[in-house]
PDB file of C-alpha atoms in Angstrom:
ATOM      1  CA  UNK A 278       8.562 -20.303   2.918  1.00 56.00           C
ATOM      2  CA  UNK A 279      10.752 -17.266   3.494  1.00 74.00           C
ATOM      3  CA  UNK A 280      10.999 -15.122   0.382  1.00 83.00           C
ATOM      4  CA  UNK A 281       8.280 -16.972  -1.527  1.00 94.00           C
ATOM      5  CA  UNK A 282       5.912 -14.546  -3.241  1.00 97.00           C
ATOM      6  CA  UNK A 283       2.272 -15.032  -2.253  1.00 97.00           C
ATOM      7  CA  UNK A 284      -0.808 -13.449  -3.794  1.00 98.00           C
ATOM      8  CA  UNK A 285      -4.071 -12.242  -2.280  1.00 98.00           C
ATOM      9  CA  UNK A 286      -7.170 -10.987  -4.090  1.00 98.00           C
ATOM     10  CA  UNK A 287      -9.878  -9.047  -2.270  1.00 98.00           C
ATOM     11  CA  UNK A 288     -13.388  -7.867  -2.904  1.00 96.00           C
ATOM     12  CA  UNK A 289     -13.948  -4.130  -2.600  1.00 96.00           C
ATOM     13  CA  UNK A 290     -13.433  -2.853   0.973  1.00 96.00           C
ATOM     14  CA  UNK A 291     -16.177  -0.633   2.425  1.00 96.00           C
ATOM     15  CA  UNK A 292     -16.130   2.907   1.032  1.00 96.00           C
ATOM     16  CA  UNK A 293     -15.150   5.713   3.412  1.00 96.00           C
ATOM     17  CA  UNK A 294     -16.540   8.905   1.891  1.00 95.00           C
ATOM     18  CA  UNK A 295     -15.010  11.086   4.603  1.00 94.00           C
ATOM     19  CA  UNK A 296     -11.565   9.787   3.700  1.00 96.00           C
ATOM     20  CA  UNK A 297     -12.161  10.445   0.013  1.00 96.00           C
ATOM     21  CA  UNK A 298     -13.144  14.026   0.778  1.00 95.00           C
ATOM     22  CA  UNK A 299     -10.105  14.422   3.029  1.00 95.00           C
ATOM     23  CA  UNK A 300      -7.776  13.252   0.260  1.00 96.00           C
ATOM     24  CA  UNK A 301      -9.538  15.694  -2.070  1.00 95.00           C
ATOM     25  CA  UNK A 302      -8.913  18.529   0.375  1.00 94.00           C
ATOM     26  CA  UNK A 303     -12.591  19.016   1.251  1.00 89.00           C
ATOM     27  CA  UNK A 304     -13.707  19.086   4.868  1.00 81.00           C
ATOM     28  CA  UNK A 305     -17.317  18.221   4.115  1.00 80.00           C
ATOM     29  CA  UNK A 306     -19.561  17.790   1.121  1.00 79.00           C
ATOM     30  CA  UNK A 307     -22.425  20.048   0.151  1.00 87.00           C
ATOM     31  CA  UNK A 308     -25.231  18.626  -1.967  1.00 90.00           C
ATOM     32  CA  UNK A 309     -23.470  19.196  -5.294  1.00 91.00           C
ATOM     33  CA  UNK A 310     -20.165  17.722  -4.116  1.00 91.00           C
ATOM     34  CA  UNK A 311     -21.934  14.744  -2.574  1.00 92.00           C
ATOM     35  CA  UNK A 312     -23.736  14.138  -5.862  1.00 95.00           C
ATOM     36  CA  UNK A 313     -20.481  14.392  -7.798  1.00 94.00           C
ATOM     37  CA  UNK A 314     -18.843  11.912  -5.447  1.00 95.00           C
ATOM     38  CA  UNK A 315     -21.708   9.486  -5.986  1.00 95.00           C
ATOM     39  CA  UNK A 316     -21.180   9.859  -9.741  1.00 95.00           C
ATOM     40  CA  UNK A 317     -17.516   8.973  -9.276  1.00 95.00           C
ATOM     41  CA  UNK A 318     -18.364   5.929  -7.195  1.00 96.00           C
ATOM     42  CA  UNK A 319     -20.782   4.725  -9.864  1.00 94.00           C
ATOM     43  CA  UNK A 320     -18.190   5.375 -12.555  1.00 92.00           C
ATOM     44  CA  UNK A 321     -15.592   3.056 -11.033  1.00 93.00           C
ATOM     45  CA  UNK A 322     -18.001   0.455  -9.678  1.00 86.00           C
ATOM     46  CA  UNK A 323     -16.700  -2.998 -10.640  1.00 88.00           C
ATOM     47  CA  UNK A 324     -13.808  -1.396 -12.543  1.00 93.00           C
ATOM     48  CA  UNK A 325     -11.224  -1.786  -9.806  1.00 97.00           C
ATOM     49  CA  UNK A 326      -9.222  -4.864  -8.881  1.00 97.00           C
ATOM     50  CA  UNK A 327      -7.848  -5.350  -5.372  1.00 98.00           C
ATOM     51  CA  UNK A 328      -4.654  -7.386  -5.414  1.00 99.00           C
ATOM     52  CA  UNK A 329      -1.678  -7.847  -3.111  1.00 99.00           C
ATOM     53  CA  UNK A 330       1.689  -9.569  -3.566  1.00 99.00           C
ATOM     54  CA  UNK A 331       3.744 -10.267  -0.456  1.00 98.00           C
ATOM     55  CA  UNK A 332       6.595 -12.281   1.015  1.00 98.00           C
ATOM     56  CA  UNK A 333       8.108 -12.863   4.455  1.00 97.00           C
ATOM     57  CA  UNK A 334      11.778 -12.178   5.168  1.00 97.00           C
ATOM     58  CA  UNK A 335      14.008 -12.499   8.253  1.00 97.00           C
ATOM     59  CA  UNK A 336      15.154  -9.378  10.086  1.00 97.00           C
ATOM     60  CA  UNK A 337      18.755  -9.368  11.295  1.00 96.00           C
ATOM     61  CA  UNK A 338      21.038  -6.676  12.677  1.00 92.00           C
ATOM     62  CA  UNK A 339      24.184  -5.895  10.703  1.00 90.00           C
ATOM     63  CA  UNK A 340      27.148  -3.575  11.038  1.00 86.00           C
ATOM     64  CA  UNK A 341      25.423  -1.224   8.593  1.00 84.00           C
ATOM     65  CA  UNK A 342      22.005  -1.343  10.294  1.00 92.00           C
ATOM     66  CA  UNK A 343      19.452  -4.058   9.542  1.00 96.00           C
ATOM     67  CA  UNK A 344      19.011  -6.662   6.839  1.00 96.00           C
ATOM     68  CA  UNK A 345      15.611  -7.763   5.577  1.00 96.00           C
ATOM     69  CA  UNK A 346      17.023 -10.615   3.555  1.00 91.00           C
ATOM     70  CA  UNK A 347      16.772  -8.909   0.186  1.00 94.00           C
ATOM     71  CA  UNK A 348      18.406  -5.607   1.116  1.00 94.00           C
ATOM     72  CA  UNK A 349      20.347  -3.931   3.924  1.00 95.00           C
ATOM     73  CA  UNK A 350      19.670  -0.426   5.178  1.00 96.00           C
ATOM     74  CA  UNK A 351      21.084   2.021   7.693  1.00 96.00           C
ATOM     75  CA  UNK A 352      17.661   3.644   8.197  1.00 97.00           C
ATOM     76  CA  UNK A 353      17.231   4.373  11.888  1.00 96.00           C
ATOM     77  CA  UNK A 354      13.510   4.944  11.489  1.00 97.00           C
ATOM     78  CA  UNK A 355      12.901   1.545   9.905  1.00 97.00           C
ATOM     79  CA  UNK A 356      15.178  -0.088  12.488  1.00 96.00           C
ATOM     80  CA  UNK A 357      13.103   1.520  15.250  1.00 96.00           C
ATOM     81  CA  UNK A 358       9.874   0.349  13.631  1.00 97.00           C
ATOM     82  CA  UNK A 359      11.239  -3.199  13.389  1.00 97.00           C
ATOM     83  CA  UNK A 360      12.897  -3.250  16.817  1.00 95.00           C
ATOM     84  CA  UNK A 361      12.731  -6.782  18.299  1.00 96.00           C
ATOM     85  CA  UNK A 362      11.048  -8.101  15.140  1.00 96.00           C
ATOM     86  CA  UNK A 363      12.298 -11.469  13.928  1.00 96.00           C
ATOM     87  CA  UNK A 364      10.660 -11.190  10.507  1.00 97.00           C
ATOM     88  CA  UNK A 365       9.051  -8.686   8.177  1.00 98.00           C
ATOM     89  CA  UNK A 366       6.368  -8.873   5.507  1.00 98.00           C
ATOM     90  CA  UNK A 367       7.108  -6.861   2.378  1.00 98.00           C
ATOM     91  CA  UNK A 368       4.057  -6.242   0.241  1.00 99.00           C
ATOM     92  CA  UNK A 369       2.768  -4.400  -2.777  1.00 99.00           C
ATOM     93  CA  UNK A 370      -0.892  -3.561  -3.333  1.00 99.00           C
ATOM     94  CA  UNK A 371      -2.757  -2.061  -6.270  1.00 99.00           C
ATOM     95  CA  UNK A 372      -6.277  -1.312  -7.469  1.00 98.00           C
ATOM     96  CA  UNK A 373      -5.236  -1.441 -11.125  1.00 98.00           C
ATOM     97  CA  UNK A 374      -5.116   0.878 -14.133  1.00 97.00           C
ATOM     98  CA  UNK A 375      -8.823   1.662 -14.449  1.00 97.00           C
ATOM     99  CA  UNK A 376      -8.860   4.567 -12.001  1.00 97.00           C
ATOM    100  CA  UNK A 377      -5.849   6.171 -13.729  1.00 97.00           C
ATOM    101  CA  UNK A 378      -7.667   6.064 -17.059  1.00 96.00           C
ATOM    102  CA  UNK A 379     -10.776   7.624 -15.541  1.00 96.00           C
ATOM    103  CA  UNK A 380      -8.760  10.436 -13.947  1.00 97.00           C
ATOM    104  CA  UNK A 381      -7.121  11.229 -17.287  1.00 96.00           C
ATOM    105  CA  UNK A 382     -10.425  11.145 -19.141  1.00 95.00           C
ATOM    106  CA  UNK A 383     -12.287  13.309 -16.653  1.00 94.00           C
ATOM    107  CA  UNK A 384      -9.354  15.712 -16.354  1.00 92.00           C
ATOM    108  CA  UNK A 385     -10.387  17.049 -19.758  1.00 89.00           C
ATOM    109  CA  UNK A 386     -14.131  16.930 -19.155  1.00 92.00           C
ATOM    110  CA  UNK A 387     -14.437  17.829 -15.477  1.00 93.00           C
ATOM    111  CA  UNK A 388     -11.391  18.753 -13.338  1.00 94.00           C
ATOM    112  CA  UNK A 389     -13.543  18.567 -10.197  1.00 94.00           C
ATOM    113  CA  UNK A 390     -14.579  15.003 -11.001  1.00 95.00           C
ATOM    114  CA  UNK A 391     -10.964  14.109 -11.831  1.00 97.00           C
ATOM    115  CA  UNK A 392      -9.888  15.412  -8.415  1.00 97.00           C
ATOM    116  CA  UNK A 393     -12.502  13.296  -6.666  1.00 97.00           C
ATOM    117  CA  UNK A 394     -11.600  10.234  -8.723  1.00 98.00           C
ATOM    118  CA  UNK A 395      -7.949  10.651  -7.801  1.00 98.00           C
ATOM    119  CA  UNK A 396      -8.897  10.945  -4.123  1.00 98.00           C
ATOM    120  CA  UNK A 397     -11.156   7.915  -4.484  1.00 98.00           C
ATOM    121  CA  UNK A 398      -8.273   5.904  -5.910  1.00 98.00           C
ATOM    122  CA  UNK A 399      -6.071   6.868  -2.969  1.00 98.00           C
ATOM    123  CA  UNK A 400      -8.765   5.888  -0.480  1.00 98.00           C
ATOM    124  CA  UNK A 401      -9.284   2.570  -2.283  1.00 98.00           C
ATOM    125  CA  UNK A 402      -5.651   1.467  -2.251  1.00 99.00           C
ATOM    126  CA  UNK A 403      -5.187   2.602   1.355  1.00 98.00           C
ATOM    127  CA  UNK A 404      -8.310   0.674   2.342  1.00 98.00           C
ATOM    128  CA  UNK A 405      -6.917  -2.378   0.551  1.00 99.00           C
ATOM    129  CA  UNK A 406      -3.634  -2.101   2.452  1.00 99.00           C
ATOM    130  CA  UNK A 407      -5.524  -1.730   5.734  1.00 98.00           C
ATOM    131  CA  UNK A 408      -7.681  -4.806   5.071  1.00 98.00           C
ATOM    132  CA  UNK A 409      -4.605  -6.825   4.134  1.00 99.00           C
ATOM    133  CA  UNK A 410      -2.807  -5.760   7.323  1.00 98.00           C
ATOM    134  CA  UNK A 411      -5.850  -6.648   9.435  1.00 98.00           C
ATOM    135  CA  UNK A 412      -5.884 -10.108   7.883  1.00 98.00           C
ATOM    136  CA  UNK A 413      -2.193 -10.473   8.661  1.00 97.00           C
ATOM    137  CA  UNK A 414      -2.761  -9.379  12.256  1.00 97.00           C
ATOM    138  CA  UNK A 415      -5.498 -11.982  12.683  1.00 97.00           C
ATOM    139  CA  UNK A 416      -3.270 -14.708  11.257  1.00 96.00           C
ATOM    140  CA  UNK A 417      -0.178 -13.868  13.290  1.00 96.00           C
ATOM    141  CA  UNK A 418      -2.083 -13.267  16.529  1.00 96.00           C
ATOM    142  CA  UNK A 419      -3.056 -16.939  16.417  1.00 95.00           C
ATOM    143  CA  UNK A 420       0.655 -17.756  16.153  1.00 95.00           C
ATOM    144  CA  UNK A 421       1.547 -15.738  19.240  1.00 96.00           C
ATOM    145  CA  UNK A 422       2.859 -12.733  17.336  1.00 97.00           C
ATOM    146  CA  UNK A 423       1.988  -9.072  16.923  1.00 97.00           C
ATOM    147  CA  UNK A 424       2.485  -6.755  13.969  1.00 98.00           C
ATOM    148  CA  UNK A 425       4.096  -3.346  13.794  1.00 98.00           C
ATOM    149  CA  UNK A 426       2.480  -0.449  11.885  1.00 97.00           C
ATOM    150  CA  UNK A 427       3.224  -0.566   8.165  1.00 98.00           C
ATOM    151  CA  UNK A 428       6.228   1.440   7.053  1.00 98.00           C
ATOM    152  CA  UNK A 429       6.956   2.477   3.474  1.00 98.00           C
ATOM    153  CA  UNK A 430       9.942   3.656   1.471  1.00 97.00           C
ATOM    154  CA  UNK A 431      10.058   7.437   1.725  1.00 96.00           C
ATOM    155  CA  UNK A 432       8.937   7.471   5.372  1.00 97.00           C
ATOM    156  CA  UNK A 433      11.396   9.161   7.726  1.00 97.00           C
ATOM    157  CA  UNK A 434      14.976   8.466   6.713  1.00 97.00           C
ATOM    158  CA  UNK A 435      14.187   5.374   4.607  1.00 98.00           C
ATOM    159  CA  UNK A 436      14.998   6.492   1.051  1.00 97.00           C
ATOM    160  CA  UNK A 437      12.431   6.146  -1.703  1.00 98.00           C
ATOM    161  CA  UNK A 438      15.105   4.329  -3.723  1.00 97.00           C
ATOM    162  CA  UNK A 439      14.372   1.250  -1.588  1.00 97.00           C
ATOM    163  CA  UNK A 440      11.399   0.806  -3.923  1.00 98.00           C
ATOM    164  CA  UNK A 441      13.755  -0.754  -6.462  1.00 98.00           C
ATOM    165  CA  UNK A 442      14.647  -3.490  -3.957  1.00 97.00           C
ATOM    166  CA  UNK A 443      10.996  -4.117  -3.100  1.00 98.00           C
ATOM    167  CA  UNK A 444       9.985  -4.291  -6.764  1.00 98.00           C
ATOM    168  CA  UNK A 445      12.772  -6.743  -7.502  1.00 97.00           C
ATOM    169  CA  UNK A 446      12.067  -8.959  -4.473  1.00 97.00           C
ATOM    170  CA  UNK A 447       8.322  -9.156  -5.126  1.00 98.00           C
ATOM    171  CA  UNK A 448       8.638  -9.167  -8.929  1.00 98.00           C
ATOM    172  CA  UNK A 449       5.856  -6.582  -8.973  1.00 98.00           C
ATOM    173  CA  UNK A 450       5.810  -6.022 -12.756  1.00 98.00           C
ATOM    174  CA  UNK A 451       5.025  -9.720 -13.152  1.00 98.00           C
ATOM    175  CA  UNK A 452       3.051 -10.453  -9.977  1.00 98.00           C
ATOM    176  CA  UNK A 453       0.842  -7.331  -9.973  1.00 98.00           C
ATOM    177  CA  UNK A 454       1.516  -5.586 -13.278  1.00 98.00           C
ATOM    178  CA  UNK A 455       2.942  -2.617 -11.346  1.00 98.00           C
ATOM    179  CA  UNK A 456       6.013  -0.900 -12.782  1.00 98.00           C
ATOM    180  CA  UNK A 457       8.492   1.611 -11.387  1.00 98.00           C
ATOM    181  CA  UNK A 458       9.845   4.501 -13.441  1.00 98.00           C
ATOM    182  CA  UNK A 459      13.399   5.834 -13.309  1.00 97.00           C
ATOM    183  CA  UNK A 460      12.020   8.642 -11.143  1.00 97.00           C
ATOM    184  CA  UNK A 461      10.553   6.004  -8.766  1.00 97.00           C
ATOM    185  CA  UNK A 462       6.918   6.646  -9.673  1.00 97.00           C
ATOM    186  CA  UNK A 463       4.599   3.648  -9.689  1.00 98.00           C
ATOM    187  CA  UNK A 464       2.175   2.718 -12.458  1.00 98.00           C
ATOM    188  CA  UNK A 465      -0.707   2.161 -11.811  1.00 98.00           C
ATOM    189  CA  UNK A 466      -0.503   5.271  -9.641  1.00 98.00           C
ATOM    190  CA  UNK A 467      -2.875   3.873  -7.050  1.00 98.00           C
ATOM    191  CA  UNK A 468      -0.398   1.315  -5.782  1.00 99.00           C
ATOM    192  CA  UNK A 469       1.521   1.097  -2.514  1.00 99.00           C
ATOM    193  CA  UNK A 470       4.380  -0.901  -1.047  1.00 99.00           C
ATOM    194  CA  UNK A 471       5.207  -1.317   2.617  1.00 99.00           C
ATOM    195  CA  UNK A 472       6.933  -3.337   5.320  1.00 99.00           C
ATOM    196  CA  UNK A 473       5.110  -4.880   8.285  1.00 98.00           C
ATOM    197  CA  UNK A 474       7.244  -6.177  11.134  1.00 98.00           C
ATOM    198  CA  UNK A 475       6.425  -9.424  12.967  1.00 98.00           C
ATOM    199  CA  UNK A 476       7.344  -9.635  16.660  1.00 97.00           C
ATOM    200  CA  UNK A 477       6.680 -12.293  19.286  1.00 95.00           C
ATOM    201  CA  UNK A 478       4.085 -11.028  21.769  1.00 88.00           C
ATOM    202  CA  UNK A 479       6.432 -11.500  24.716  1.00 80.00           C
ATOM    203  CA  UNK A 480       8.869  -9.139  22.973  1.00 74.00           C
ATOM    204  CA  UNK A 481       6.332  -6.319  22.588  1.00 65.00           C
TER     205      UNK A 481
END
């Protein structure tokens, strides 16, 4: 049903070490960095949870711009992303608090390890979002639809303040245990929210 919050739980997506190094600002790993990365991977093994909360909303044009059912925006960039879409999936994804705790702990002991752990957390939540979107694409392809690339608050001219609408619509503090500060920072830090437009294939 439109607006109903659904939940998805995943096993750990495949690790992409190159992406972790990229997020850490390293082009490639020498032997010592590779060993440190392996230590980080072992440290968080089985400590992460991969969870997604999502809901489907109608997309309609308004005098102000577009409405996604739970909020209206004048963002031209989001409107372009959702052009010809009849519906949109709003979702939140998180890998939990564990990685944040490890980053804080290792920040005192080993700043280099803390940097890699932070990059690992980013790679993990992005991988989760990618797996979720691939599952959506498979589902909606069977229904004669295609999906647009995911688009998040803070992209282009879509203000970061839209996060408050997403958090309210998906009840993220309750559904995922993810909270939003007054400065619009998410906790756990390794969490993302995004919109994914749904368009009929003949409209692509």
